[in-house]
Amino acid sequence: MAYRQTPAIEAKLQDNKTRILKAARALVSEGGWQEAQIANVATTAGIATGTVYRYFPSKAELFADVLSRVSQREVDVLTDIAASDASSQERIHSMVTTFVIRAMRNPRLAYALIAEPCDKAIDEVRLTYRAAISEVIRGVIEAGQTDKSFRDDVRADIAATVIVGGFMEGLIGPLSPLANTAQMNEADQRIEIETLADQIAALACSSIASRDD
């Protein structure tokens, strides 16, 4: 007779995995990928180092899973906006502002997910989800080209790639205008981020707006 895990054991295994992923994400949020060493993850999760390796044979696999889960949530949020009844231009504007504002809730995590140097396996997952975001935006651009609200003399896939690259670059690095918000109080920081997110979105929309507008 084949061995079957009891519900209690399955729940414990799932709980351990959840704790590992939460611990890894917390450490990445604090200090990037370098901070999330397996030993640190185990300590933060309150489990043995060997237990982490039972669920994730390598650090790269753990990081890739963390990145996949966080990134998929962002793709899902943008997909919901893309499926709304708003105009094509309103949807692009909302998608960009939403991504920027959500990312700036945790700038250190955003940097890790978008641009921090990392292992090849992590970078491959990063590129997969950046492509997924571009694909969601491409669909809205094509809809806008069909209803004539967006210019049709540029390829939708190229426009989407440029827009995604633009708003992601605006989030990170010393040249980002958002870098200065870290020194502000919470209320001023929120206002500044929302203002800059709106401006980034406005630039994205104007770059593809119909020339008749």
CSV table of N, CA and C in Angstrom, one decimal, residues 14-157:
chain,number,residue,atom,x,y,z
A,14,GLN,N,3.2,22.4,4.4
A,14,GLN,CA,2.9,23.7,3.8
A,14,GLN,C,3.2,24.9,4.7
A,15,ASP,N,3.0,24.7,6.0
A,15,ASP,CA,3.3,25.8,6.9
A,15,ASP,C,4.8,26.1,6.9
A,16,ASN,N,5.6,25.1,6.8
A,16,ASN,CA,7.1,25.3,6.8
A,16,ASN,C,7.5,26.0,5.5
A,17,LYS,N,6.9,25.6,4.4
A,17,LYS,CA,7.2,26.3,3.1
A,17,LYS,C,6.8,27.8,3.2
A,18,THR,N,5.6,28.0,3.7
A,18,THR,CA,5.1,29.4,3.8
A,18,THR,C,6.1,30.2,4.6
A,19,ARG,N,6.5,29.7,5.8
A,19,ARG,CA,7.4,30.4,6.7
A,19,ARG,C,8.7,30.7,6.0
A,20,ILE,N,9.2,29.8,5.2
A,20,ILE,CA,10.5,29.9,4.5
A,20,ILE,C,10.4,31.1,3.5
A,21,LEU,N,9.3,31.1,2.7
A,21,LEU,CA,9.1,32.1,1.7
A,21,LEU,C,8.9,33.5,2.3
A,22,LYS,N,8.1,33.5,3.4
A,22,LYS,CA,7.9,34.8,4.1
A,22,LYS,C,9.2,35.3,4.6
A,23,ALA,N,10.0,34.5,5.2
A,23,ALA,CA,11.3,34.9,5.8
A,23,ALA,C,12.2,35.4,4.7
A,24,ALA,N,12.3,34.7,3.6
A,24,ALA,CA,13.2,35.1,2.5
A,24,ALA,C,12.7,36.4,1.9
A,25,ARG,N,11.4,36.6,1.7
A,25,ARG,CA,11.0,37.9,1.2
A,25,ARG,C,11.3,39.0,2.2
A,26,ALA,N,11.1,38.8,3.5
A,26,ALA,CA,11.4,39.8,4.5
A,26,ALA,C,12.9,40.2,4.4
A,27,LEU,N,13.8,39.2,4.3
A,27,LEU,CA,15.2,39.5,4.2
A,27,LEU,C,15.6,40.2,3.0
A,28,VAL,N,15.0,39.8,1.8
A,28,VAL,CA,15.3,40.5,0.6
A,28,VAL,C,14.8,42.0,0.7
A,29,SER,N,13.7,42.2,1.3
A,29,SER,CA,13.1,43.5,1.5
A,29,SER,C,14.1,44.4,2.3
A,30,GLU,N,14.8,43.8,3.2
A,30,GLU,CA,15.7,44.6,4.1
A,30,GLU,C,17.1,44.8,3.5
A,31,GLY,N,17.6,43.8,2.8
A,31,GLY,CA,19.0,43.9,2.4
A,31,GLY,C,19.3,43.3,1.0
A,32,GLY,N,18.3,43.0,0.2
A,32,GLY,CA,18.5,42.5,-1.1
A,32,GLY,C,18.8,41.0,-1.1
A,33,TRP,N,19.2,40.5,-2.2
A,33,TRP,CA,19.4,39.0,-2.4
A,33,TRP,C,20.6,38.5,-1.5
A,34,GLN,N,21.6,39.4,-1.3
A,34,GLN,CA,22.7,39.0,-0.5
A,34,GLN,C,22.4,38.7,1.0
A,35,GLU,N,21.4,39.4,1.4
A,35,GLU,CA,21.0,39.3,2.8
A,35,GLU,C,20.2,38.0,3.1
A,36,ALA,N,19.6,37.4,2.0
A,36,ALA,CA,18.8,36.2,2.2
A,36,ALA,C,19.6,35.0,2.0
A,37,GLN,N,20.7,34.8,2.8
A,37,GLN,CA,21.4,33.6,2.8
A,37,GLN,C,20.6,32.5,3.5
A,38,ILE,N,20.8,31.3,3.1
A,38,ILE,CA,19.9,30.2,3.6
A,38,ILE,C,20.0,30.1,5.1
A,39,ALA,N,21.1,30.3,5.7
A,39,ALA,CA,21.2,30.3,7.2
A,39,ALA,C,20.3,31.4,7.8
A,40,ASN,N,20.4,32.6,7.2
A,40,ASN,CA,19.6,33.7,7.7
A,40,ASN,C,18.1,33.4,7.5
A,41,VAL,N,17.7,32.8,6.4
A,41,VAL,CA,16.3,32.5,6.1
A,41,VAL,C,15.8,31.5,7.2
A,42,ALA,N,16.7,30.5,7.5
A,42,ALA,CA,16.3,29.5,8.5
A,42,ALA,C,16.1,30.1,9.8
A,43,THR,N,17.0,31.0,10.2
A,43,THR,CA,16.9,31.7,11.5
A,43,THR,C,15.6,32.5,11.6
A,44,THR,N,15.4,33.3,10.6
A,44,THR,CA,14.2,34.1,10.5
A,44,THR,C,12.9,33.3,10.6
A,45,ALA,N,12.9,32.2,9.9
A,45,ALA,CA,11.7,31.3,9.8
A,45,ALA,C,11.6,30.5,11.1
A,46,GLY,N,12.6,30.4,11.9
A,46,GLY,CA,12.6,29.6,13.1
A,46,GLY,C,12.6,28.1,12.9
A,47,ILE,N,13.4,27.7,11.8
A,47,ILE,CA,13.5,26.3,11.5
A,47,ILE,C,15.0,26.0,11.3
A,48,ALA,N,15.3,24.7,11.1
A,48,ALA,CA,16.7,24.3,10.9
A,48,ALA,C,17.1,24.6,9.5
A,49,THR,N,18.4,24.9,9.3
A,49,THR,CA,18.9,25.2,7.9
A,49,THR,C,18.6,24.0,7.0
A,50,GLY,N,18.8,22.8,7.5
A,50,GLY,CA,18.5,21.6,6.7
A,50,GLY,C,17.1,21.5,6.2
A,51,THR,N,16.2,22.0,7.0
A,51,THR,CA,14.8,22.0,6.6
A,51,THR,C,14.5,22.9,5.4
A,52,VAL,N,15.2,24.0,5.3
A,52,VAL,CA,15.1,24.9,4.2
A,52,VAL,C,15.5,24.1,2.9
A,53,TYR,N,16.6,23.4,3.0
A,53,TYR,CA,17.1,22.7,1.8
A,53,TYR,C,16.1,21.5,1.4
A,54,ARG,N,15.3,21.0,2.3
A,54,ARG,CA,14.4,20.0,2.0
A,54,ARG,C,13.3,20.5,1.0
A,55,TYR,N,13.0,21.8,1.1
A,55,TYR,CA,12.0,22.4,0.3
A,55,TYR,C,12.6,23.1,-0.9
A,56,PHE,N,13.8,23.6,-0.8
A,56,PHE,CA,14.5,24.3,-1.8
A,56,PHE,C,15.9,23.9,-1.9
A,57,PRO,N,16.3,23.0,-2.8
A,57,PRO,CA,17.6,22.4,-2.9
A,57,PRO,C,18.7,23.4,-3.1
A,58,SER,N,18.4,24.6,-3.6
A,58,SER,CA,19.5,25.6,-3.7
A,58,SER,C,18.9,27.0,-3.4
A,59,LYS,N,19.8,27.9,-3.1
A,59,LYS,CA,19.4,29.3,-2.8
A,59,LYS,C,18.7,29.9,-4.1
A,60,ALA,N,19.3,29.6,-5.2
A,60,ALA,CA,18.7,30.1,-6.5
A,60,ALA,C,17.2,29.7,-6.6
A,61,GLU,N,16.9,28.5,-6.3
A,61,GLU,CA,15.5,28.0,-6.4
A,61,GLU,C,14.6,28.7,-5.4
A,62,LEU,N,15.1,29.0,-4.2
A,62,LEU,CA,14.3,29.7,-3.2
A,62,LEU,C,14.1,31.1,-3.7
A,63,PHE,N,15.1,31.8,-4.2
A,63,PHE,CA,15.0,33.2,-4.7
A,63,PHE,C,14.0,33.2,-5.9
A,64,ALA,N,14.2,32.3,-6.8
A,64,ALA,CA,13.3,32.3,-8.0
A,64,ALA,C,11.8,32.1,-7.6
A,65,ASP,N,11.6,31.3,-6.5
A,65,ASP,CA,10.2,31.1,-6.1
A,65,ASP,C,9.6,32.4,-5.5
A,66,VAL,N,10.5,33.1,-4.6
A,66,VAL,CA,10.1,34.4,-4.0
A,66,VAL,C,9.7,35.4,-5.1
A,67,LEU,N,10.6,35.5,-6.1
A,67,LEU,CA,10.5,36.4,-7.2
A,67,LEU,C,9.2,36.1,-8.0
A,68,SER,N,9.0,34.8,-8.3
A,68,SER,CA,7.8,34.4,-9.0
A,68,SER,C,6.5,34.8,-8.4
A,69,ARG,N,6.5,34.5,-7.1
A,69,ARG,CA,5.2,34.8,-6.3
A,69,ARG,C,4.9,36.3,-6.3
A,70,VAL,N,5.9,37.1,-6.0
A,70,VAL,CA,5.7,38.5,-5.9
A,70,VAL,C,5.4,39.1,-7.3
A,71,SER,N,6.1,38.7,-8.3
A,71,SER,CA,5.9,39.2,-9.6
A,71,SER,C,4.6,38.8,-10.2
A,72,GLN,N,4.1,37.6,-9.9
A,72,GLN,CA,2.8,37.1,-10.4
A,72,GLN,C,1.7,37.9,-9.8
A,73,ARG,N,1.8,38.4,-8.6
A,73,ARG,CA,0.8,39.2,-8.0
A,73,ARG,C,0.7,40.5,-8.7
A,74,GLU,N,1.9,41.1,-9.1
A,74,GLU,CA,1.8,42.4,-9.9
A,74,GLU,C,1.2,42.2,-11.3
A,75,VAL,N,1.5,41.0,-11.9
A,75,VAL,CA,0.9,40.7,-13.2
A,75,VAL,C,-0.6,40.6,-13.0
A,76,ASP,N,-1.1,40.0,-12.0
A,76,ASP,CA,-2.5,39.8,-11.7
A,76,ASP,C,-3.2,41.1,-11.5
A,77,VAL,N,-2.6,42.0,-10.8
A,77,VAL,CA,-3.2,43.3,-10.5
A,77,VAL,C,-3.3,44.1,-11.9
A,78,LEU,N,-2.3,44.1,-12.7
A,78,LEU,CA,-2.3,44.8,-14.0
A,78,LEU,C,-3.3,44.1,-14.9
A,79,THR,N,-3.4,42.8,-14.9
A,79,THR,CA,-4.4,42.1,-15.7
A,79,THR,C,-5.8,42.5,-15.3
A,80,ASP,N,-6.1,42.7,-14.1
A,80,ASP,CA,-7.4,43.1,-13.6
A,80,ASP,C,-7.7,44.5,-14.2
A,81,ILE,N,-6.7,45.4,-14.1
A,81,ILE,CA,-7.0,46.8,-14.7
A,81,ILE,C,-7.2,46.7,-16.2
A,82,ALA,N,-6.4,45.9,-16.8
A,82,ALA,CA,-6.5,45.7,-18.3
A,82,ALA,C,-7.9,45.2,-18.7
A,83,ALA,N,-8.6,44.5,-17.8
A,83,ALA,CA,-9.9,43.9,-18.1
A,83,ALA,C,-11.0,44.8,-17.7
A,84,SER,N,-10.7,46.0,-17.2
A,84,SER,CA,-11.8,46.9,-16.8
A,84,SER,C,-12.5,47.6,-18.0
A,85,ASP,N,-13.6,48.3,-17.7
A,85,ASP,CA,-14.3,49.0,-18.7
A,85,ASP,C,-13.8,50.4,-19.0
A,86,ALA,N,-12.7,50.8,-18.4
A,86,ALA,CA,-12.2,52.1,-18.7
A,86,ALA,C,-11.6,52.2,-20.1
A,87,SER,N,-11.4,53.4,-20.6
A,87,SER,CA,-10.9,53.6,-21.9
A,87,SER,C,-9.4,53.1,-21.9
A,88,SER,N,-8.9,52.9,-23.1
A,88,SER,CA,-7.5,52.4,-23.3
A,88,SER,C,-6.5,53.3,-22.6
A,89,GLN,N,-6.7,54.6,-22.8
A,89,GLN,CA,-5.8,55.5,-22.2
A,89,GLN,C,-5.9,55.5,-20.7
A,90,GLU,N,-7.1,55.4,-20.2
A,90,GLU,CA,-7.3,55.4,-18.7
A,90,GLU,C,-6.7,54.1,-18.1
A,91,ARG,N,-6.8,53.0,-18.9
A,91,ARG,CA,-6.2,51.8,-18.4
A,91,ARG,C,-4.7,51.8,-18.3
A,92,ILE,N,-4.1,52.3,-19.4
A,92,ILE,CA,-2.6,52.4,-19.4
A,92,ILE,C,-2.2,53.3,-18.2
A,93,HIS,N,-2.8,54.5,-18.1
A,93,HIS,CA,-2.5,55.4,-17.0
A,93,HIS,C,-2.6,54.7,-15.6
A,94,SER,N,-3.7,54.0,-15.4
A,94,SER,CA,-3.9,53.3,-14.2
A,94,SER,C,-2.9,52.2,-13.9
A,95,MET,N,-2.5,51.5,-15.0
A,95,MET,CA,-1.6,50.4,-14.8
A,95,MET,C,-0.2,50.9,-14.4
A,96,VAL,N,0.2,52.0,-15.0
A,96,VAL,CA,1.5,52.5,-14.7
A,96,VAL,C,1.5,53.1,-13.3
A,97,THR,N,0.5,53.9,-13.0
A,97,THR,CA,0.5,54.5,-11.6
A,97,THR,C,0.4,53.5,-10.5
A,98,THR,N,-0.4,52.5,-10.8
A,98,THR,CA,-0.6,51.4,-9.8
A,98,THR,C,0.7,50.6,-9.6
A,99,PHE,N,1.4,50.3,-10.6
A,99,PHE,CA,2.7,49.6,-10.5
A,99,PHE,C,3.7,50.4,-9.7
A,100,VAL,N,3.8,51.7,-10.1
A,100,VAL,CA,4.8,52.6,-9.4
A,100,VAL,C,4.5,52.7,-7.9
A,101,ILE,N,3.2,53.0,-7.6
A,101,ILE,CA,2.8,53.2,-6.2
A,101,ILE,C,3.0,51.9,-5.4
A,102,ARG,N,2.6,50.8,-5.9
A,102,ARG,CA,2.8,49.5,-5.2
A,102,ARG,C,4.2,49.2,-5.0
A,103,ALA,N,5.1,49.4,-6.0
A,103,ALA,CA,6.5,49.2,-5.9
A,103,ALA,C,7.1,50.0,-4.8
A,104,MET,N,6.7,51.3,-4.7
A,104,MET,CA,7.3,52.2,-3.8
A,104,MET,C,6.9,52.0,-2.4
A,105,ARG,N,6.0,51.1,-2.1
A,105,ARG,CA,5.7,50.7,-0.8
A,105,ARG,C,6.9,50.0,-0.1
A,106,ASN,N,7.8,49.4,-1.0
A,106,ASN,CA,9.0,48.8,-0.5
A,106,ASN,C,10.1,48.9,-1.6
A,107,PRO,N,10.7,50.1,-1.6
A,107,PRO,CA,11.7,50.4,-2.6
A,107,PRO,C,12.9,49.4,-2.7
A,108,ARG,N,13.3,48.9,-1.5
A,108,ARG,CA,14.4,47.9,-1.5
A,108,ARG,C,14.0,46.6,-2.2
A,109,LEU,N,12.8,46.2,-1.9
A,109,LEU,CA,12.3,45.0,-2.6
A,109,LEU,C,12.1,45.2,-4.1
A,110,ALA,N,11.6,46.4,-4.4
A,110,ALA,CA,11.5,46.7,-5.9
A,110,ALA,C,12.8,46.7,-6.6
A,111,TYR,N,13.8,47.2,-6.0
A,111,TYR,CA,15.2,47.2,-6.6
A,111,TYR,C,15.6,45.7,-6.8
A,112,ALA,N,15.4,44.9,-5.8
A,112,ALA,CA,15.8,43.5,-5.9
A,112,ALA,C,15.1,42.8,-7.0
A,113,LEU,N,13.8,43.1,-7.1
A,113,LEU,CA,13.0,42.4,-8.1
A,113,LEU,C,13.3,42.9,-9.5
A,114,ILE,N,13.7,44.2,-9.7
A,114,ILE,CA,13.8,44.8,-11.0
A,114,ILE,C,15.2,44.8,-11.5
A,115,ALA,N,16.2,45.1,-10.7
A,115,ALA,CA,17.5,45.4,-11.2
A,115,ALA,C,18.7,45.0,-10.5
A,116,GLU,N,18.6,44.5,-9.2
A,116,GLU,CA,19.8,44.2,-8.5
A,116,GLU,C,20.5,43.0,-9.1
A,117,PRO,N,21.8,43.1,-9.2
A,117,PRO,CA,22.6,41.9,-9.8
A,117,PRO,C,22.3,40.7,-9.0
A,118,CYS,N,22.1,39.6,-9.8
A,118,CYS,CA,21.7,38.3,-9.2
A,118,CYS,C,22.1,37.1,-10.0
A,119,ASP,N,21.8,35.9,-9.5
A,119,ASP,CA,22.1,34.7,-10.2
A,119,ASP,C,21.3,34.6,-11.5
A,120,LYS,N,21.9,33.9,-12.5
A,120,LYS,CA,21.2,33.7,-13.8
A,120,LYS,C,19.8,33.2,-13.6
A,121,ALA,N,19.6,32.2,-12.7
A,121,ALA,CA,18.3,31.6,-12.5
A,121,ALA,C,17.2,32.7,-12.1
A,122,ILE,N,17.6,33.6,-11.2
A,122,ILE,CA,16.7,34.6,-10.8
A,122,ILE,C,16.5,35.6,-11.9
A,123,ASP,N,17.5,36.0,-12.6
A,123,ASP,CA,17.4,36.9,-13.7
A,123,ASP,C,16.4,36.4,-14.8
A,124,GLU,N,16.4,35.1,-15.0
A,124,GLU,CA,15.6,34.5,-16.0
A,124,GLU,C,14.1,34.6,-15.6
A,125,VAL,N,13.8,34.4,-14.3
A,125,VAL,CA,12.5,34.6,-13.8
A,125,VAL,C,12.1,36.1,-13.9
A,126,ARG,N,13.0,37.0,-13.6
A,126,ARG,CA,12.7,38.4,-13.7
A,126,ARG,C,12.3,38.8,-15.1
A,127,LEU,N,13.1,38.3,-16.1
A,127,LEU,CA,12.8,38.6,-17.5
A,127,LEU,C,11.4,38.0,-17.9
A,128,THR,N,11.1,36.8,-17.4
A,128,THR,CA,9.8,36.2,-17.7
A,128,THR,C,8.7,37.1,-17.3
A,129,TYR,N,8.7,37.6,-16.1
A,129,TYR,CA,7.6,38.4,-15.6
A,129,TYR,C,7.6,39.8,-16.2
A,130,ARG,N,8.8,40.3,-16.5
A,130,ARG,CA,8.8,41.6,-17.2
A,130,ARG,C,8.1,41.5,-18.5
A,131,ALA,N,8.4,40.3,-19.2
A,131,ALA,CA,7.7,40.1,-20.5
A,131,ALA,C,6.2,39.9,-20.3
A,132,ALA,N,5.8,39.3,-19.2
A,132,ALA,CA,4.4,39.1,-18.9
A,132,ALA,C,3.7,40.5,-18.7
A,133,ILE,N,4.3,41.4,-18.0
A,133,ILE,CA,3.8,42.7,-17.8
A,133,ILE,C,3.7,43.4,-19.1
A,134,SER,N,4.7,43.3,-20.0
A,134,SER,CA,4.7,43.9,-21.3
A,134,SER,C,3.6,43.4,-22.1
A,135,GLU,N,3.3,42.1,-22.0
A,135,GLU,CA,2.3,41.5,-22.8
A,135,GLU,C,0.9,42.0,-22.4
A,136,VAL,N,0.7,42.2,-21.1
A,136,VAL,CA,-0.6,42.8,-20.6
A,136,VAL,C,-0.8,44.2,-21.2
A,137,ILE,N,0.3,45.0,-21.1
A,137,ILE,CA,0.2,46.3,-21.6
A,137,ILE,C,0.0,46.4,-23.1
A,138,ARG,N,0.7,45.4,-23.8
A,138,ARG,CA,0.6,45.4,-25.3
A,138,ARG,C,-0.9,45.2,-25.7
A,139,GLY,N,-1.6,44.3,-25.0
A,139,GLY,CA,-3.0,44.1,-25.3
A,139,GLY,C,-3.8,45.3,-25.2
A,140,VAL,N,-3.6,46.2,-24.2
A,140,VAL,CA,-4.3,47.4,-24.1
A,140,VAL,C,-4.0,48.4,-25.2
A,141,ILE,N,-2.7,48.4,-25.5
A,141,ILE,CA,-2.2,49.3,-26.6
A,141,ILE,C,-2.9,48.9,-27.9
A,142,GLU,N,-3.0,47.6,-28.2
A,142,GLU,CA,-3.6,47.2,-29.4
A,142,GLU,C,-5.1,47.6,-29.4
A,143,ALA,N,-5.8,47.5,-28.3
A,143,ALA,CA,-7.2,47.9,-28.2
A,143,ALA,C,-7.3,49.4,-28.5
A,144,GLY,N,-6.3,50.2,-28.0
A,144,GLY,CA,-6.3,51.6,-28.2
A,144,GLY,C,-6.0,51.9,-29.7
A,145,GLN,N,-5.2,51.1,-30.3
A,145,GLN,CA,-5.0,51.3,-31.7
A,145,GLN,C,-6.2,51.0,-32.6
A,146,THR,N,-6.9,50.0,-32.1
A,146,THR,CA,-8.2,49.7,-32.8
A,146,THR,C,-9.2,50.8,-32.7
A,147,ASP,N,-9.4,51.4,-31.5
A,147,ASP,CA,-10.4,52.4,-31.4
A,147,ASP,C,-9.8,53.8,-31.7
A,148,LYS,N,-8.6,53.8,-32.2
A,148,LYS,CA,-8.0,55.1,-32.7
A,148,LYS,C,-7.6,56.1,-31.6
A,149,SER,N,-7.6,55.6,-30.3
A,149,SER,CA,-7.1,56.5,-29.3
A,149,SER,C,-5.6,56.4,-29.2
A,150,PHE,N,-5.0,55.4,-29.7
A,150,PHE,CA,-3.5,55.3,-29.7
A,150,PHE,C,-3.0,55.3,-31.2
A,151,ARG,N,-1.8,55.9,-31.4
A,151,ARG,CA,-1.2,55.9,-32.7
A,151,ARG,C,-1.0,54.5,-33.2
A,152,ASP,N,-1.2,54.3,-34.5
A,152,ASP,CA,-1.0,53.0,-35.1
A,152,ASP,C,0.2,52.9,-36.0
A,153,ASP,N,1.1,53.9,-35.9
A,153,ASP,CA,2.3,53.9,-36.7
A,153,ASP,C,3.5,53.3,-35.9
A,154,VAL,N,3.3,52.7,-34.7
A,154,VAL,CA,4.3,52.0,-34.0
A,154,VAL,C,3.8,50.6,-33.6
A,155,ARG,N,4.6,49.7,-33.5
A,155,ARG,CA,4.2,48.3,-33.1
A,155,ARG,C,3.9,48.3,-31.7
A,156,ALA,N,2.8,47.6,-31.3
A,156,ALA,CA,2.3,47.6,-30.0
A,156,ALA,C,3.3,46.9,-29.0
A,157,ASP,N,4.0,45.9,-29.5
A,157,ASP,CA,4.9,45.2,-28.6
A,157,ASP,C,6.1,46.1,-28.3
